[in-house]
JSON list of C-alpha atoms in Angstrom, two decimals:
[
{"chain": "A", "resi": 1459, "resn": "MET", "atom": "CA", "xyz": [137.60, 118.65, -28.21]},
{"chain": "A", "resi": 1460, "resn": "ALA", "atom": "CA", "xyz": [135.64, 117.84, -25.06]},
{"chain": "A", "resi": 1461, "resn": "MET", "atom": "CA", "xyz": [137.10, 119.28, -21.79]},
{"chain": "A", "resi": 1462, "resn": "GLU", "atom": "CA", "xyz": [138.93, 116.84, -19.61]},
{"chain": "A", "resi": 1463, "resn": "ILE", "atom": "CA", "xyz": [137.21, 116.85, -16.22]},
{"chain": "A", "resi": 1464, "resn": "VAL", "atom": "CA", "xyz": [138.47, 113.63, -14.69]},
{"chain": "A", "resi": 1465, "resn": "ASP", "atom": "CA", "xyz": [141.31, 115.48, -12.53]},
{"chain": "A", "resi": 1466, "resn": "HIS", "atom": "CA", "xyz": [138.96, 117.93, -10.88]},
{"chain": "A", "resi": 1467, "resn": "ASP", "atom": "CA", "xyz": [137.08, 116.98, -7.52]},
{"chain": "A", "resi": 1468, "resn": "HIS", "atom": "CA", "xyz": [133.68, 118.53, -8.13]},
{"chain": "A", "resi": 1469, "resn": "ASP", "atom": "CA", "xyz": [132.13, 117.08, -5.12]},
{"chain": "A", "resi": 1470, "resn": "ALA", "atom": "CA", "xyz": [134.76, 118.80, -2.85]},
{"chain": "A", "resi": 1471, "resn": "VAL", "atom": "CA", "xyz": [134.34, 122.26, -4.60]},
{"chain": "A", "resi": 1472, "resn": "ALA", "atom": "CA", "xyz": [130.40, 121.79, -4.39]},
{"chain": "A", "resi": 1473, "resn": "ARG", "atom": "CA", "xyz": [130.51, 120.99, -0.64]},
{"chain": "A", "resi": 1474, "resn": "LEU", "atom": "CA", "xyz": [132.70, 124.03, -0.08]},
{"chain": "A", "resi": 1475, "resn": "LEU", "atom": "CA", "xyz": [130.41, 126.43, -2.13]},
{"chain": "A", "resi": 1476, "resn": "HIS", "atom": "CA", "xyz": [127.50, 124.75, -0.47]},
{"chain": "A", "resi": 1477, "resn": "ALA", "atom": "CA", "xyz": [128.90, 125.69, 2.93]},
{"chain": "A", "resi": 1478, "resn": "LEU", "atom": "CA", "xyz": [129.58, 129.46, 1.76]},
{"chain": "A", "resi": 1479, "resn": "ALA", "atom": "CA", "xyz": [126.06, 129.88, 0.02]},
{"chain": "A", "resi": 1480, "resn": "GLU", "atom": "CA", "xyz": [124.22, 131.67, 2.58]},
{"chain": "A", "resi": 1481, "resn": "PRO", "atom": "CA", "xyz": [124.68, 135.48, 3.13]},
{"chain": "A", "resi": 1482, "resn": "SER", "atom": "CA", "xyz": [125.19, 135.38, 6.93]},
{"chain": "A", "resi": 1483, "resn": "ARG", "atom": "CA", "xyz": [128.05, 132.55, 6.45]},
{"chain": "A", "resi": 1484, "resn": "LEU", "atom": "CA", "xyz": [129.66, 134.86, 3.84]},
{"chain": "A", "resi": 1485, "resn": "ALA", "atom": "CA", "xyz": [129.56, 137.71, 6.42]},
{"chain": "A", "resi": 1486, "resn": "LEU", "atom": "CA", "xyz": [131.06, 135.46, 9.04]},
{"chain": "A", "resi": 1487, "resn": "VAL", "atom": "CA", "xyz": [134.03, 134.79, 6.58]},
{"chain": "A", "resi": 1488, "resn": "HIS", "atom": "CA", "xyz": [134.53, 138.28, 5.94]},
{"chain": "A", "resi": 1489, "resn": "LEU", "atom": "CA", "xyz": [134.55, 139.06, 9.88]},
{"chain": "A", "resi": 1490, "resn": "LEU", "atom": "CA", "xyz": [137.06, 136.11, 10.46]},
{"chain": "A", "resi": 1491, "resn": "THR", "atom": "CA", "xyz": [139.33, 137.27, 7.72]},
{"chain": "A", "resi": 1492, "resn": "GLY", "atom": "CA", "xyz": [141.10, 139.82, 10.05]},
{"chain": "A", "resi": 1493, "resn": "ASP", "atom": "CA", "xyz": [141.37, 138.23, 13.29]},
{"chain": "A", "resi": 1494, "resn": "GLU", "atom": "CA", "xyz": [140.09, 135.53, 15.44]},
{"chain": "A", "resi": 1495, "resn": "ARG", "atom": "CA", "xyz": [136.84, 136.34, 17.26]},
{"chain": "A", "resi": 1496, "resn": "ARG", "atom": "CA", "xyz": [134.49, 134.71, 19.78]},
{"chain": "A", "resi": 1497, "resn": "VAL", "atom": "CA", "xyz": [130.94, 133.92, 19.14]},
{"chain": "A", "resi": 1498, "resn": "VAL", "atom": "CA", "xyz": [129.61, 136.33, 21.41]},
{"chain": "A", "resi": 1499, "resn": "ASP", "atom": "CA", "xyz": [131.29, 139.08, 19.36]},
{"chain": "A", "resi": 1500, "resn": "LEU", "atom": "CA", "xyz": [130.24, 137.56, 16.11]},
{"chain": "A", "resi": 1501, "resn": "THR", "atom": "CA", "xyz": [126.67, 137.34, 17.27]},
{"chain": "A", "resi": 1502, "resn": "ARG", "atom": "CA", "xyz": [126.74, 141.06, 18.42]},
{"chain": "A", "resi": 1503, "resn": "GLU", "atom": "CA", "xyz": [128.47, 142.11, 15.10]},
{"chain": "A", "resi": 1504, "resn": "LEU", "atom": "CA", "xyz": [125.89, 140.27, 12.75]},
{"chain": "A", "resi": 1505, "resn": "GLY", "atom": "CA", "xyz": [122.76, 140.85, 15.02]},
{"chain": "A", "resi": 1506, "resn": "LEU", "atom": "CA", "xyz": [121.84, 137.22, 14.85]},
{"chain": "A", "resi": 1507, "resn": "ALA", "atom": "CA", "xyz": [120.78, 134.83, 17.75]},
{"chain": "A", "resi": 1508, "resn": "GLN", "atom": "CA", "xyz": [123.65, 132.83, 19.06]},
{"chain": "A", "resi": 1509, "resn": "SER", "atom": "CA", "xyz": [122.15, 129.46, 18.28]},
{"chain": "A", "resi": 1510, "resn": "THR", "atom": "CA", "xyz": [122.09, 130.86, 14.44]},
{"chain": "A", "resi": 1511, "resn": "VAL", "atom": "CA", "xyz": [125.67, 131.91, 14.44]},
{"chain": "A", "resi": 1512, "resn": "SER", "atom": "CA", "xyz": [126.72, 128.79, 16.09]},
{"chain": "A", "resi": 1513, "resn": "ALA", "atom": "CA", "xyz": [124.88, 126.79, 13.54]},
{"chain": "A", "resi": 1514, "resn": "HIS", "atom": "CA", "xyz": [126.71, 128.64, 10.53]},
{"chain": "A", "resi": 1515, "resn": "LEU", "atom": "CA", "xyz": [129.94, 128.27, 12.28]},
{"chain": "A", "resi": 1516, "resn": "THR", "atom": "CA", "xyz": [129.49, 124.64, 12.64]},
{"chain": "A", "resi": 1517, "resn": "MET", "atom": "CA", "xyz": [128.75, 124.25, 9.04]},
{"chain": "A", "resi": 1518, "resn": "LEU", "atom": "CA", "xyz": [131.69, 126.52, 7.91]},
{"chain": "A", "resi": 1519, "resn": "ARG", "atom": "CA", "xyz": [134.05, 124.28, 10.64]},
{"chain": "A", "resi": 1520, "resn": "ASP", "atom": "CA", "xyz": [132.83, 120.79, 8.83]},
{"chain": "A", "resi": 1521, "resn": "ALA", "atom": "CA", "xyz": [133.56, 122.23, 5.36]},
{"chain": "A", "resi": 1522, "resn": "GLY", "atom": "CA", "xyz": [137.23, 123.33, 6.56]},
{"chain": "A", "resi": 1523, "resn": "VAL", "atom": "CA", "xyz": [136.74, 127.02, 6.18]},
{"chain": "A", "resi": 1524, "resn": "VAL", "atom": "CA", "xyz": [137.13, 127.89, 10.07]},
{"chain": "A", "resi": 1525, "resn": "ALA", "atom": "CA", "xyz": [138.71, 126.35, 13.22]},
{"chain": "A", "resi": 1526, "resn": "VAL", "atom": "CA", "xyz": [137.77, 126.84, 17.05]},
{"chain": "A", "resi": 1527, "resn": "ARG", "atom": "CA", "xyz": [139.75, 127.39, 19.89]},
{"chain": "A", "resi": 1528, "resn": "ARG", "atom": "CA", "xyz": [138.30, 126.77, 23.41]},
{"chain": "A", "resi": 1529, "resn": "GLU", "atom": "CA", "xyz": [139.35, 129.14, 25.99]},
{"chain": "A", "resi": 1530, "resn": "GLY", "atom": "CA", "xyz": [137.46, 128.66, 29.25]},
{"chain": "A", "resi": 1531, "resn": "ARG", "atom": "CA", "xyz": [133.90, 129.14, 28.42]},
{"chain": "A", "resi": 1532, "resn": "SER", "atom": "CA", "xyz": [134.54, 131.17, 25.14]},
{"chain": "A", "resi": 1533, "resn": "SER", "atom": "CA", "xyz": [134.79, 129.64, 21.74]},
{"chain": "A", "resi": 1534, "resn": "TRP", "atom": "CA", "xyz": [137.26, 131.52, 19.62]},
{"chain": "A", "resi": 1535, "resn": "TYR", "atom": "CA", "xyz": [136.88, 131.27, 15.69]},
{"chain": "A", "resi": 1536, "resn": "ARG", "atom": "CA", "xyz": [139.28, 131.88, 12.89]},
{"chain": "A", "resi": 1537, "resn": "LEU", "atom": "CA", "xyz": [139.37, 131.55, 9.13]},
{"chain": "A", "resi": 1538, "resn": "LEU", "atom": "CA", "xyz": [141.47, 128.15, 8.77]},
{"chain": "A", "resi": 1539, "resn": "ARG", "atom": "CA", "xyz": [141.92, 128.69, 4.99]},
{"chain": "A", "resi": 1540, "resn": "PRO", "atom": "CA", "xyz": [142.87, 132.27, 4.05]},
{"chain": "A", "resi": 1541, "resn": "GLU", "atom": "CA", "xyz": [142.52, 131.66, 0.42]},
{"chain": "A", "resi": 1542, "resn": "VAL", "atom": "CA", "xyz": [138.74, 131.34, 0.93]},
{"chain": "A", "resi": 1543, "resn": "ALA", "atom": "CA", "xyz": [138.55, 135.21, 1.63]},
{"chain": "A", "resi": 1544, "resn": "HIS", "atom": "CA", "xyz": [140.25, 135.73, -1.82]},
{"chain": "A", "resi": 1545, "resn": "LEU", "atom": "CA", "xyz": [137.56, 133.23, -3.35]},
{"chain": "A", "resi": 1546, "resn": "LEU", "atom": "CA", "xyz": [135.04, 135.51, -1.90]},
{"chain": "A", "resi": 1547, "resn": "ALA", "atom": "CA", "xyz": [136.47, 138.72, -3.06]},
{"chain": "A", "resi": 1548, "resn": "ASP", "atom": "CA", "xyz": [136.95, 137.17, -6.53]},
{"chain": "A", "resi": 1549, "resn": "ALA", "atom": "CA", "xyz": [133.29, 136.00, -6.49]},
{"chain": "A", "resi": 1550, "resn": "GLU", "atom": "CA", "xyz": [132.23, 139.46, -5.40]},
{"chain": "A", "resi": 1551, "resn": "GLN", "atom": "CA", "xyz": [133.83, 140.95, -8.47]},
{"chain": "A", "resi": 1552, "resn": "VAL", "atom": "CA", "xyz": [132.04, 138.45, -10.70]},
{"chain": "A", "resi": 1553, "resn": "ALA", "atom": "CA", "xyz": [128.96, 139.05, -9.16]},
{"chain": "A", "resi": 1554, "resn": "LEU", "atom": "CA", "xyz": [128.91, 142.86, -9.08]},
{"chain": "A", "resi": 1555, "resn": "ALA", "atom": "CA", "xyz": [130.72, 143.22, -12.65]},
{"chain": "A", "resi": 1556, "resn": "PRO", "atom": "CA", "xyz": [128.38, 144.30, -15.52]},
{"chain": "A", "resi": 1557, "resn": "LEU", "atom": "CA", "xyz": [127.56, 141.65, -18.07]},
{"chain": "A", "resi": 1558, "resn": "PRO", "atom": "CA", "xyz": [129.36, 141.36, -21.38]},
{"chain": "A", "resi": 1559, "resn": "ALA", "atom": "CA", "xyz": [127.29, 142.87, -24.22]},
{"chain": "A", "resi": 1560, "resn": "GLU", "atom": "CA", "xyz": [126.42, 139.51, -25.96]},
{"chain": "A", "resi": 1561, "resn": "ALA", "atom": "CA", "xyz": [125.24, 138.29, -22.54]},
{"chain": "A", "resi": 1562, "resn": "ALA", "atom": "CA", "xyz": [123.04, 141.37, -21.79]},
{"chain": "A", "resi": 1563, "resn": "SER", "atom": "CA", "xyz": [120.96, 140.55, -25.24]}
]
């Protein structure tokens, strides 16, 4: 019997996964899981240029993963969707788990 796929928004899921499909953006999500942070702090922690961090944060913001709060000249980012952190934890478990025996042959 064919699987029913009509009730799934694959485009929305693909947009989310595309936004997360870069190691620096994954690191940003991990850093923002605990608390909001300024761009300057994220830049220092990741060792990346401010323009690079800002571009990654823009992509994550456009995907609805993070939100920004302006305070004076600082931009504070926070994880908007905490379930994304759980998604990444699950993905990491899958990625690091040994392959089942039938897949290894």
